[in-house]
């Protein structure tokens, strides 16, 4: 009744105008084929969709050729044939290539008009659905990509409802927690969350829902099916619908249980090492102090013997005892330096002129330089400075100088070349000599070790390079060595400037 009243509202011309308006606004055209004359008719909108002129006169064959070759053309040919011969309606989405070469998705609808058991006419609708279809396909592609990523991800992934229930989980999270998918989906999320971590994630989820943040990441513990604790890094993102309303959460869960246990083990070992180092340092202090007392007593007794009993010193044993006590004193001095170096928690560095420091160090060993007839060549800018502890720098330079003097080659005059240059924030110092050299293939990993010696020299104690390396590292520097047997040795030192 209402339909009849509505139709009666418009005149025939007005009804046609309304019909055409609806077609154009919805981009829906019409088409028909008179099967007796094979005359084909397209509406104005249908021609617009095909991008042909308004005067274009289509026929069945040309209409079919607009469909993209392959699936689309084969499909419309079959559907049209079945519509004519079997009176089957069709409603399909296919692709056409327009007269201007544009590729479009269209919806084609067809129905047969039947008379005396025979189709006399087929007609239908034709709609441009290109934009909608492309958007739908993009969404479908993204959904498929997300599905594949979700299912094959090596980290645990889950979709959780706003009220904290699992919606979907992947295999990784099931393996991580020891449940099957069916089991996990039936367990409330709170039941597998460590009780101490429940409040943390709830507060974060509340912020997401209220729009105070888009995502967050926390460390969280879960309860495995066997009761063990699974430590994880949990990343959560809130998913909203097209009007901005929250619909669910996406969880990404990385298992860090092994990493955490390894870290705890390392920290435990570091604590043990620190305690052992403190014990060793205390032991070294005690040994250094007690031995120093015994050394002082022995040295004093020898001096008293020399004064009170001079005859007792005139034998072959006394000089040996005196040398042994002297060497003991030197060893204690070296040991004491190591103890002081290792026990210095904080050191104060200052800017020191390298050229001046080197001159001072050479002056300290000048007697040895003259005795060994050594040639020292210096190539250092007078303005170069390094950040160091003055006492450390003096010790470093003297140790390197005496090292070259001790291990000179008997086959040639000793030559020591000392150069320095600035590179970035460091001063690179090169100590080079033409002495005995060291077999690095044999001793390379022991060069800076304590009590390591590589030549039969009466004054070798194996502490000089050990102390030197530790002093250099203590002030933020580094030392390396290059050496060849019977060619010489180069020490490469870098110190901050």
Short mmCIF file of C-alpha atoms in Angstrom, two decimals:
data_model
loop_
_atom_site.label_atom_id
_atom_site.label_comp_id
_atom_site.label_asym_id
_atom_site.label_seq_id
_atom_site.Cartn_x
_atom_site.Cartn_y
_atom_site.Cartn_z
CA UNK A 1 0.00 0.00 0.00
CA UNK A 2 2.82 2.35 0.98
CA UNK A 3 4.75 1.38 -2.18
CA UNK A 4 1.77 2.18 -4.38
CA UNK A 5 1.28 5.53 -2.64
CA UNK A 6 4.98 6.40 -3.11
CA UNK A 7 4.91 5.60 -6.82
CA UNK A 8 1.77 7.62 -7.32
CA UNK A 9 3.60 10.63 -5.81
CA UNK A 10 5.77 11.01 -8.95
CA UNK A 11 4.89 11.50 -12.60
CA UNK A 12 6.44 9.03 -15.10
CA UNK A 13 9.12 11.59 -16.05
CA UNK A 14 9.88 12.34 -12.41
CA UNK A 15 10.14 8.63 -11.63
CA UNK A 16 12.66 8.19 -14.47
CA UNK A 17 14.71 11.15 -13.16
CA UNK A 18 14.72 9.67 -9.66
CA UNK A 19 15.77 6.29 -11.01
CA UNK A 20 18.64 7.84 -12.99
CA UNK A 21 19.73 9.87 -9.92
CA UNK A 22 19.89 6.72 -7.80
CA UNK A 23 21.92 4.92 -10.48
CA UNK A 24 24.48 7.67 -10.76
CA UNK A 25 24.88 8.23 -7.03
CA UNK A 26 25.37 4.51 -6.37
CA UNK A 27 27.40 4.07 -9.60
CA UNK A 28 24.96 1.36 -10.66
CA UNK A 29 24.09 0.95 -14.32
CA UNK A 30 21.79 -1.40 -16.20
CA UNK A 31 22.14 -3.59 -19.24
CA UNK A 32 19.98 -5.87 -21.33
CA UNK A 33 20.15 -8.12 -24.38
CA UNK A 34 17.15 -8.89 -26.60
CA UNK A 35 17.80 -12.51 -27.52
CA UNK A 36 15.55 -12.35 -30.58
CA UNK A 37 17.41 -9.44 -32.22
CA UNK A 38 20.61 -9.69 -30.11
CA UNK A 39 20.37 -5.93 -29.61
CA UNK A 40 22.38 -4.92 -26.56
CA UNK A 41 21.57 -1.85 -24.50
CA UNK A 42 23.69 -0.15 -21.82
CA UNK A 43 22.54 2.64 -19.54
CA UNK A 44 24.40 5.93 -19.26
CA UNK A 45 26.10 4.82 -15.98
CA UNK A 46 27.13 1.47 -17.48
CA UNK A 47 28.87 3.33 -20.31
CA UNK A 48 30.57 5.61 -17.79
CA UNK A 49 31.91 2.59 -15.90
CA UNK A 50 33.30 1.16 -19.17
CA UNK A 51 34.72 4.64 -20.01
CA UNK A 52 33.15 4.68 -23.50
CA UNK A 53 31.42 7.53 -25.36
CA UNK A 54 27.72 8.03 -24.83
CA UNK A 55 27.14 7.10 -28.51
CA UNK A 56 28.88 3.73 -28.08
CA UNK A 57 26.73 0.81 -29.30
CA UNK A 58 27.68 -2.42 -27.54
CA UNK A 59 26.99 -6.00 -28.54
CA UNK A 60 27.35 -9.26 -26.66
CA UNK A 61 30.80 -10.05 -28.05
CA UNK A 62 32.26 -6.58 -27.45
CA UNK A 63 30.75 -6.49 -23.95
CA UNK A 64 32.44 -9.78 -23.04
CA UNK A 65 35.78 -8.57 -24.43
CA UNK A 66 35.82 -5.77 -21.82
CA UNK A 67 36.28 -8.40 -19.12
CA UNK A 68 39.89 -9.08 -18.16
CA UNK A 69 41.28 -12.02 -20.07
CA UNK A 70 41.45 -15.21 -18.07
CA UNK A 71 39.32 -15.88 -15.03
CA UNK A 72 37.00 -12.86 -15.38
CA UNK A 73 36.23 -13.33 -19.10
CA UNK A 74 35.81 -17.10 -18.78
CA UNK A 75 33.53 -16.67 -15.76
CA UNK A 76 31.15 -14.09 -17.35
CA UNK A 77 30.94 -16.17 -20.54
CA UNK A 78 29.89 -19.25 -18.57
CA UNK A 79 27.44 -17.34 -16.35
CA UNK A 80 25.76 -15.63 -19.31
CA UNK A 81 25.42 -18.96 -21.14
CA UNK A 82 23.86 -20.66 -18.09
CA UNK A 83 21.53 -17.70 -17.60
CA UNK A 84 20.25 -18.03 -21.20
CA UNK A 85 20.13 -21.82 -21.38
CA UNK A 86 19.34 -22.85 -17.79
CA UNK A 87 17.69 -19.63 -16.57
CA UNK A 88 20.24 -19.36 -13.74
CA UNK A 89 20.58 -15.96 -12.10
CA UNK A 90 24.07 -14.64 -11.42
CA UNK A 91 25.64 -12.07 -9.13
CA UNK A 92 29.43 -11.93 -9.37
CA UNK A 93 32.44 -9.66 -8.87
CA UNK A 94 34.95 -9.59 -11.74
CA UNK A 95 37.54 -7.32 -13.36
CA UNK A 96 37.18 -5.35 -16.58
CA UNK A 97 39.63 -3.34 -18.68
CA UNK A 98 37.93 -0.08 -19.69
CA UNK A 99 38.18 1.59 -23.06
CA UNK A 100 40.82 3.89 -21.54
CA UNK A 101 42.86 0.98 -20.23
CA UNK A 102 41.80 1.29 -16.56
CA UNK A 103 41.50 -1.92 -14.59
CA UNK A 104 38.34 -2.02 -12.46
CA UNK A 105 36.46 -4.35 -10.20
CA UNK A 106 32.73 -4.50 -11.10
CA UNK A 107 29.65 -6.29 -9.86
CA UNK A 108 27.60 -7.89 -12.62
CA UNK A 109 24.04 -9.11 -11.94
CA UNK A 110 21.97 -10.97 -14.53
CA UNK A 111 18.51 -12.55 -14.81
CA UNK A 112 16.59 -14.07 -17.71
CA UNK A 113 13.08 -13.16 -18.86
CA UNK A 114 11.36 -16.39 -19.86
CA UNK A 115 8.44 -16.92 -22.25
CA UNK A 116 7.03 -20.28 -23.31
CA UNK A 117 9.93 -22.04 -21.61
CA UNK A 118 12.52 -20.01 -23.48
CA UNK A 119 14.66 -17.03 -22.51
CA UNK A 120 13.70 -14.07 -24.67
CA UNK A 121 15.72 -11.42 -22.87
CA UNK A 122 18.52 -11.16 -20.25
CA UNK A 123 19.06 -8.02 -18.21
CA UNK A 124 20.68 -6.90 -15.05
CA UNK A 125 22.68 -4.36 -13.09
CA UNK A 126 26.28 -3.28 -13.41
CA UNK A 127 28.10 -1.57 -10.54
CA UNK A 128 31.55 -0.01 -10.10
CA UNK A 129 32.94 -1.60 -6.89
CA UNK A 130 36.62 -0.95 -7.65
CA UNK A 131 37.44 1.25 -4.64
CA UNK A 132 35.50 -0.90 -2.17
CA UNK A 133 37.03 -4.12 -3.52
CA UNK A 134 40.58 -2.80 -3.45
CA UNK A 135 40.12 -1.64 0.15
CA UNK A 136 38.62 -5.00 1.05
CA UNK A 137 41.47 -6.85 -0.60
CA UNK A 138 44.05 -4.70 1.20
CA UNK A 139 42.34 -5.45 4.48
CA UNK A 140 42.17 -9.14 3.60
CA UNK A 141 45.88 -9.11 2.68
CA UNK A 142 46.81 -7.44 5.96
CA UNK A 143 44.66 -9.89 7.87
CA UNK A 144 46.32 -12.78 6.07
CA UNK A 145 49.79 -11.36 6.75
CA UNK A 146 48.91 -10.88 10.42
CA UNK A 147 47.50 -14.42 10.58
CA UNK A 148 50.67 -15.92 9.12
CA UNK A 149 52.89 -13.77 11.36
CA UNK A 150 50.75 -14.66 14.36
CA UNK A 151 50.82 -18.40 13.72
CA UNK A 152 54.48 -18.74 12.73
CA UNK A 153 56.04 -16.21 15.14
CA UNK A 154 58.87 -17.58 17.26
CA UNK A 155 57.71 -15.40 20.16
CA UNK A 156 54.45 -16.00 21.97
CA UNK A 157 51.50 -14.04 20.57
CA UNK A 158 47.97 -13.84 21.84
CA UNK A 159 44.78 -11.83 21.38
CA UNK A 160 43.15 -11.00 24.70
CA UNK A 161 39.68 -9.54 25.31
CA UNK A 162 39.16 -6.32 27.25
CA UNK A 163 37.99 -8.38 30.23
CA UNK A 164 41.19 -10.46 30.27
CA UNK A 165 40.22 -13.65 28.43
CA UNK A 166 42.26 -15.35 25.74
CA UNK A 167 40.64 -15.02 22.31
CA UNK A 168 43.41 -16.58 20.25
CA UNK A 169 46.93 -17.89 20.97
CA UNK A 170 49.76 -19.17 18.78
CA UNK A 171 51.84 -22.34 19.19
CA UNK A 172 54.85 -20.47 20.61
CA UNK A 173 52.97 -19.21 23.65
CA UNK A 174 51.46 -22.67 24.18
CA UNK A 175 54.90 -24.29 24.10
CA UNK A 176 56.26 -21.60 26.41
CA UNK A 177 53.59 -22.23 29.06
CA UNK A 178 53.13 -25.98 28.53
CA UNK A 179 49.47 -25.95 27.49
CA UNK A 180 47.58 -26.97 24.35
CA UNK A 181 45.62 -24.21 22.60
CA UNK A 182 42.34 -25.68 23.83
CA UNK A 183 43.60 -25.76 27.42
CA UNK A 184 45.03 -22.25 27.34
CA UNK A 185 41.90 -20.71 25.81
CA UNK A 186 39.82 -22.18 28.63
CA UNK A 187 42.08 -20.79 31.42
CA UNK A 188 41.50 -17.22 32.68
CA UNK A 189 44.51 -15.04 31.97
CA UNK A 190 44.84 -14.16 35.65
CA UNK A 191 45.27 -17.83 36.60
CA UNK A 192 48.61 -18.15 34.79
CA UNK A 193 49.96 -14.76 35.94
CA UNK A 194 52.37 -14.59 38.87
CA UNK A 195 50.48 -13.07 41.81
CA UNK A 196 53.09 -10.34 42.38
CA UNK A 197 52.88 -9.16 38.75
CA UNK A 198 49.11 -9.10 38.38
CA UNK A 199 48.64 -5.54 39.63
CA UNK A 200 51.39 -4.14 37.37
CA UNK A 201 49.79 -5.35 34.14
CA UNK A 202 46.27 -4.33 35.31
CA UNK A 203 47.38 -0.73 35.87
CA UNK A 204 49.08 -0.64 32.46
CA UNK A 205 45.99 -2.09 30.71
CA UNK A 206 43.82 0.53 32.37
CA UNK A 207 46.04 3.28 30.96
CA UNK A 208 45.71 1.78 27.48
CA UNK A 209 41.92 1.65 27.63
CA UNK A 210 41.72 5.22 28.94
CA UNK A 211 43.89 6.38 26.02
CA UNK A 212 46.83 7.48 28.18
CA UNK A 213 49.19 5.34 26.08
CA UNK A 214 49.08 3.24 22.89
CA UNK A 215 51.29 0.38 24.04
CA UNK A 216 53.60 -0.65 26.83
CA UNK A 217 56.32 -3.18 27.68
CA UNK A 218 57.07 -4.76 31.05
CA UNK A 219 58.88 -7.73 32.54
CA UNK A 220 56.31 -10.25 33.73
CA UNK A 221 56.27 -13.73 35.22
CA UNK A 222 53.87 -16.48 34.21
CA UNK A 223 53.11 -19.85 35.80
CA UNK A 224 53.98 -22.86 33.62
CA UNK A 225 51.63 -25.84 33.61
CA UNK A 226 54.21 -27.74 35.69
CA UNK A 227 54.26 -24.94 38.28
CA UNK A 228 57.62 -23.41 37.33
CA UNK A 229 58.12 -19.66 36.80
CA UNK A 230 58.48 -18.36 33.24
CA UNK A 231 60.13 -14.92 33.08
CA UNK A 232 59.12 -12.87 30.05
CA UNK A 233 59.13 -9.47 28.41
CA UNK A 234 55.50 -8.63 27.67
CA UNK A 235 54.56 -6.07 25.00
CA UNK A 236 50.89 -5.10 24.74
CA UNK A 237 49.12 -3.00 22.10
CA UNK A 238 45.49 -1.92 22.14
CA UNK A 239 43.48 -2.53 18.95
CA UNK A 240 40.58 -0.16 18.19
CA UNK A 241 37.80 -0.31 15.61
CA UNK A 242 37.24 2.25 12.85
CA UNK A 243 35.49 4.65 15.24
CA UNK A 244 38.27 4.47 17.84
CA UNK A 245 36.57 2.13 20.28
CA UNK A 246 38.87 -0.44 21.99
CA UNK A 247 38.07 -4.02 20.91
CA UNK A 248 40.96 -6.20 22.20
CA UNK A 249 44.65 -6.39 23.10
CA UNK A 250 47.51 -7.98 21.16
CA UNK A 251 50.13 -9.59 23.43
CA UNK A 252 53.71 -10.37 22.38
CA UNK A 253 55.58 -12.48 24.93
CA UNK A 254 59.33 -13.19 24.77
CA UNK A 255 60.70 -15.90 27.06
CA UNK A 256 63.76 -14.56 28.94
CA UNK A 257 63.90 -17.29 31.62
CA UNK A 258 67.25 -18.66 30.41
CA UNK A 259 68.71 -15.16 30.05
CA UNK A 260 67.55 -14.19 33.53
CA UNK A 261 68.94 -17.37 35.08
CA UNK A 262 72.24 -16.85 33.25
CA UNK A 263 72.36 -13.24 34.47
CA UNK A 264 71.68 -14.36 38.04
CA UNK A 265 74.44 -16.95 37.72
CA UNK A 266 76.88 -14.35 36.38
CA UNK A 267 75.97 -11.94 39.20
CA UNK A 268 76.49 -14.74 41.72
CA UNK A 269 79.88 -15.56 40.22
CA UNK A 270 80.80 -11.86 40.24
CA UNK A 271 79.90 -11.66 43.93
CA UNK A 272 82.05 -14.71 44.65
CA UNK A 273 84.91 -13.27 42.56
CA UNK A 274 84.65 -9.93 44.34
CA UNK A 275 84.80 -11.64 47.73
CA UNK A 276 87.75 -13.78 46.63
CA UNK A 277 89.54 -10.71 45.25
CA UNK A 278 89.04 -8.92 48.55
CA UNK A 279 90.42 -11.92 50.43
CA UNK A 280 93.42 -12.09 48.08
CA UNK A 281 94.00 -8.38 48.42
CA UNK A 282 93.84 -8.63 52.20
CA UNK A 283 96.22 -11.56 52.04
CA UNK A 284 98.58 -9.56 49.83
CA UNK A 285 98.46 -6.66 52.30
CA UNK A 286 99.25 -8.99 55.21
CA UNK A 287 102.03 -10.80 53.33
CA UNK A 288 103.51 -7.53 52.12
CA UNK A 289 103.45 -6.01 55.61
CA UNK A 290 104.71 -9.09 57.49
CA UNK A 291 107.42 -9.92 54.96
CA UNK A 292 108.53 -6.29 54.99
CA UNK A 293 109.03 -6.57 58.79
CA UNK A 294 111.07 -9.76 58.42
CA UNK A 295 113.10 -8.23 55.58
CA UNK A 296 113.83 -5.13 57.68
CA UNK A 297 114.95 -7.31 60.61
CA UNK A 298 117.28 -9.39 58.41
CA UNK A 299 118.74 -6.31 56.74
CA UNK A 300 119.30 -4.66 60.14
CA UNK A 301 120.98 -7.81 61.55
CA UNK A 302 123.36 -7.92 58.59
CA UNK A 303 124.29 -4.27 59.14
CA UNK A 304 124.88 -4.93 62.86
CA UNK A 305 127.01 -7.99 62.00
CA UNK A 306 129.08 -5.90 59.61
CA UNK A 307 129.73 -3.32 62.36
CA UNK A 308 130.11 -5.59 65.41
CA UNK A 309 131.53 -8.71 63.80
CA UNK A 310 133.41 -7.54 60.69
CA UNK A 311 135.45 -10.75 60.60
CA UNK A 312 132.25 -12.80 60.21
CA UNK A 313 131.42 -10.98 56.96
CA UNK A 314 134.72 -11.86 55.29
CA UNK A 315 133.65 -15.14 53.74
CA UNK A 316 131.87 -16.39 50.61
CA UNK A 317 128.48 -16.86 52.34
CA UNK A 318 127.92 -13.29 53.57
CA UNK A 319 127.71 -11.67 50.08
CA UNK A 320 125.22 -14.33 48.99
CA UNK A 321 123.05 -13.72 52.04
CA UNK A 322 123.25 -9.95 51.48
CA UNK A 323 122.23 -10.33 47.78
CA UNK A 324 119.37 -12.65 48.70
CA UNK A 325 118.02 -10.16 51.27
CA UNK A 326 118.41 -7.30 48.80
CA UNK A 327 116.44 -9.22 46.14
CA UNK A 328 113.78 -9.97 48.75
CA UNK A 329 113.48 -6.24 49.41
CA UNK A 330 113.12 -5.48 45.69
CA UNK A 331 110.45 -8.16 45.30
CA UNK A 332 108.54 -6.74 48.26
CA UNK A 333 108.72 -3.25 46.72
CA UNK A 334 107.24 -4.60 43.47
CA UNK A 335 104.57 -6.58 45.35
CA UNK A 336 103.66 -3.50 47.33
CA UNK A 337 103.20 -1.52 44.11
CA UNK A 338 100.79 -4.18 42.82
CA UNK A 339 98.82 -4.10 46.08
CA UNK A 340 98.58 -0.30 46.01
CA UNK A 341 97.51 -0.35 42.34
CA UNK A 342 94.81 -2.99 42.87
CA UNK A 343 93.45 -1.40 46.02
CA UNK A 344 93.07 2.09 44.53
CA UNK A 345 89.30 2.36 43.98
CA UNK A 346 89.45 5.94 42.75
CA UNK A 347 92.36 7.74 41.18
CA UNK A 348 92.71 11.41 40.34
CA UNK A 349 94.06 12.23 36.88
CA UNK A 350 95.44 15.54 35.66
CA UNK A 351 96.69 17.00 32.39
CA UNK A 352 100.43 16.31 32.15
CA UNK A 353 102.87 17.49 29.49
CA UNK A 354 104.16 14.29 27.87
CA UNK A 355 107.48 15.73 26.68
CA UNK A 356 108.35 17.04 30.16
CA UNK A 357 107.34 13.76 31.80
CA UNK A 358 109.55 11.79 29.40
CA UNK A 359 112.58 14.03 30.04
CA UNK A 360 112.12 13.50 33.79
CA UNK A 361 111.91 9.71 33.35
CA UNK A 362 115.01 9.60 31.14
CA UNK A 363 116.87 11.67 33.73
CA UNK A 364 115.94 9.07 36.38
CA UNK A 365 117.61 6.27 34.40
CA UNK A 366 120.36 8.36 32.83
CA UNK A 367 123.12 6.32 34.49
CA UNK A 368 121.76 3.15 32.85
CA UNK A 369 121.45 4.94 29.50
CA UNK A 370 125.11 6.01 29.67
CA UNK A 371 126.27 2.61 30.93
CA UNK A 372 124.56 0.85 28.01
CA UNK A 373 125.63 3.54 25.51
CA UNK A 374 122.01 3.72 24.32
CA UNK A 375 120.82 6.18 21.68
CA UNK A 376 117.38 7.66 22.43
CA UNK A 377 115.53 9.44 19.61
CA UNK A 378 112.48 11.49 20.63
CA UNK A 379 109.79 12.75 18.24
CA UNK A 380 107.14 14.32 20.48
CA UNK A 381 105.44 17.69 20.11
CA UNK A 382 106.26 19.81 23.15
CA UNK A 383 102.57 20.78 23.51
CA UNK A 384 101.12 17.25 23.73
CA UNK A 385 99.40 16.48 27.03
CA UNK A 386 97.84 13.35 28.51
CA UNK A 387 95.42 12.75 31.35
CA UNK A 388 97.17 10.55 33.88
CA UNK A 389 98.30 10.12 37.45
CA UNK A 390 101.77 11.69 37.59
CA UNK A 391 103.25 8.81 39.59
CA UNK A 392 101.69 6.26 37.21
CA UNK A 393 102.96 8.03 34.09
CA UNK A 394 106.46 8.26 35.57
CA UNK A 395 106.37 4.54 36.44
CA UNK A 396 105.07 3.61 32.97
CA UNK A 397 107.78 5.54 31.14
CA UNK A 398 110.59 4.29 33.41
CA UNK A 399 109.43 0.67 33.10
CA UNK A 400 109.37 0.89 29.30
CA UNK A 401 112.81 2.54 29.22
CA UNK A 402 114.40 0.03 31.62
CA UNK A 403 112.73 -2.83 29.70
CA UNK A 404 114.55 -1.73 26.53
CA UNK A 405 117.82 -1.24 28.44
CA UNK A 406 117.62 -4.67 30.12
CA UNK A 407 116.93 -6.60 26.95
CA UNK A 408 119.30 -4.92 24.50
CA UNK A 409 120.98 -7.08 21.89
CA UNK A 410 124.69 -7.82 22.42
CA UNK A 411 125.14 -7.72 18.64
CA UNK A 412 124.34 -4.02 18.10
CA UNK A 413 124.18 -0.67 19.79
CA UNK A 414 120.84 -0.11 21.51
CA UNK A 415 118.57 2.43 19.87
CA UNK A 416 115.27 3.53 21.40
CA UNK A 417 112.82 5.55 19.27
CA UNK A 418 110.00 7.29 21.15
CA UNK A 419 107.27 9.08 19.18
CA UNK A 420 103.75 10.32 19.87
CA UNK A 421 100.83 11.73 17.89
CA UNK A 422 97.26 12.77 18.57
CA UNK A 423 94.35 10.78 17.15
CA UNK A 424 90.89 11.95 18.23
CA UNK A 425 90.74 12.05 22.03
CA UNK A 426 93.87 9.93 22.49
CA UNK A 427 97.63 10.34 22.34
CA UNK A 428 99.29 7.34 20.68
CA UNK A 429 102.80 6.70 22.02
CA UNK A 430 105.23 4.34 20.30
CA UNK A 431 108.21 2.91 22.25
CA UNK A 432 110.43 1.10 19.76
CA UNK A 433 113.82 -0.57 20.31
CA UNK A 434 116.19 -2.84 18.36
CA UNK A 435 116.75 -5.24 21.23
CA UNK A 436 116.39 -9.02 21.67
CA UNK A 437 112.67 -9.09 20.79
CA UNK A 438 110.08 -11.63 21.98
CA UNK A 439 108.57 -14.67 20.26
CA UNK A 440 104.90 -13.60 20.32
CA UNK A 441 103.69 -16.91 18.89
CA UNK A 442 105.15 -18.63 21.93
CA UNK A 443 104.62 -15.96 24.60
CA UNK A 444 101.99 -13.58 23.15
CA UNK A 445 99.30 -14.41 25.70
CA UNK A 446 101.71 -14.10 28.66
CA UNK A 447 103.44 -10.79 27.90
CA UNK A 448 101.65 -8.78 30.55
CA UNK A 449 101.20 -11.57 33.09
CA UNK A 450 102.53 -11.41 36.64
CA UNK A 451 105.96 -13.02 37.14
CA UNK A 452 106.30 -13.80 33.40
CA UNK A 453 109.85 -13.53 32.02
CA UNK A 454 111.05 -14.29 28.51
CA UNK A 455 114.83 -13.85 28.74
CA UNK A 456 117.50 -15.08 31.15
CA UNK A 457 118.35 -11.74 32.71
CA UNK A 458 119.51 -11.54 36.33
CA UNK A 459 117.20 -8.56 37.08
CA UNK A 460 114.08 -10.06 35.46
CA UNK A 461 111.21 -10.43 37.95
CA UNK A 462 108.23 -10.48 35.57
CA UNK A 463 106.44 -7.59 37.32
CA UNK A 464 107.38 -4.53 35.25
CA UNK A 465 105.05 -5.07 32.29
CA UNK A 466 102.30 -6.41 34.56
CA UNK A 467 102.37 -3.21 36.62
CA UNK A 468 102.70 -1.05 33.48
CA UNK A 469 99.61 -2.56 31.84
CA UNK A 470 97.53 -2.19 35.01
CA UNK A 471 98.60 1.44 35.48
CA UNK A 472 97.76 2.28 31.86
CA UNK A 473 94.32 0.65 32.10
CA UNK A 474 93.68 2.33 35.46
CA UNK A 475 93.90 5.75 33.77
CA UNK A 476 91.70 4.71 30.84
CA UNK A 477 94.41 3.78 28.35
CA UNK A 478 95.54 0.70 26.46
CA UNK A 479 98.83 -1.02 25.57
CA UNK A 480 99.74 -3.45 22.79
CA UNK A 481 102.99 -5.01 21.64
CA UNK A 482 104.67 -5.83 18.34
CA UNK A 483 107.89 -7.81 18.46
CA UNK A 484 110.23 -10.03 16.43
CA UNK A 485 113.04 -12.13 17.83
CA UNK A 486 116.47 -10.48 17.31
CA UNK A 487 114.82 -7.52 15.55
CA UNK A 488 113.26 -5.53 18.35
CA UNK A 489 110.06 -4.60 20.18
CA UNK A 490 107.47 -1.84 19.86
CA UNK A 491 105.05 -0.95 22.65
CA UNK A 492 101.99 0.94 21.40
CA UNK A 493 100.30 2.95 24.17
CA UNK A 494 97.16 5.04 23.94
CA UNK A 495 96.35 7.56 26.68
CA UNK A 496 93.49 10.06 26.95
CA UNK A 497 94.25 13.67 26.17
#
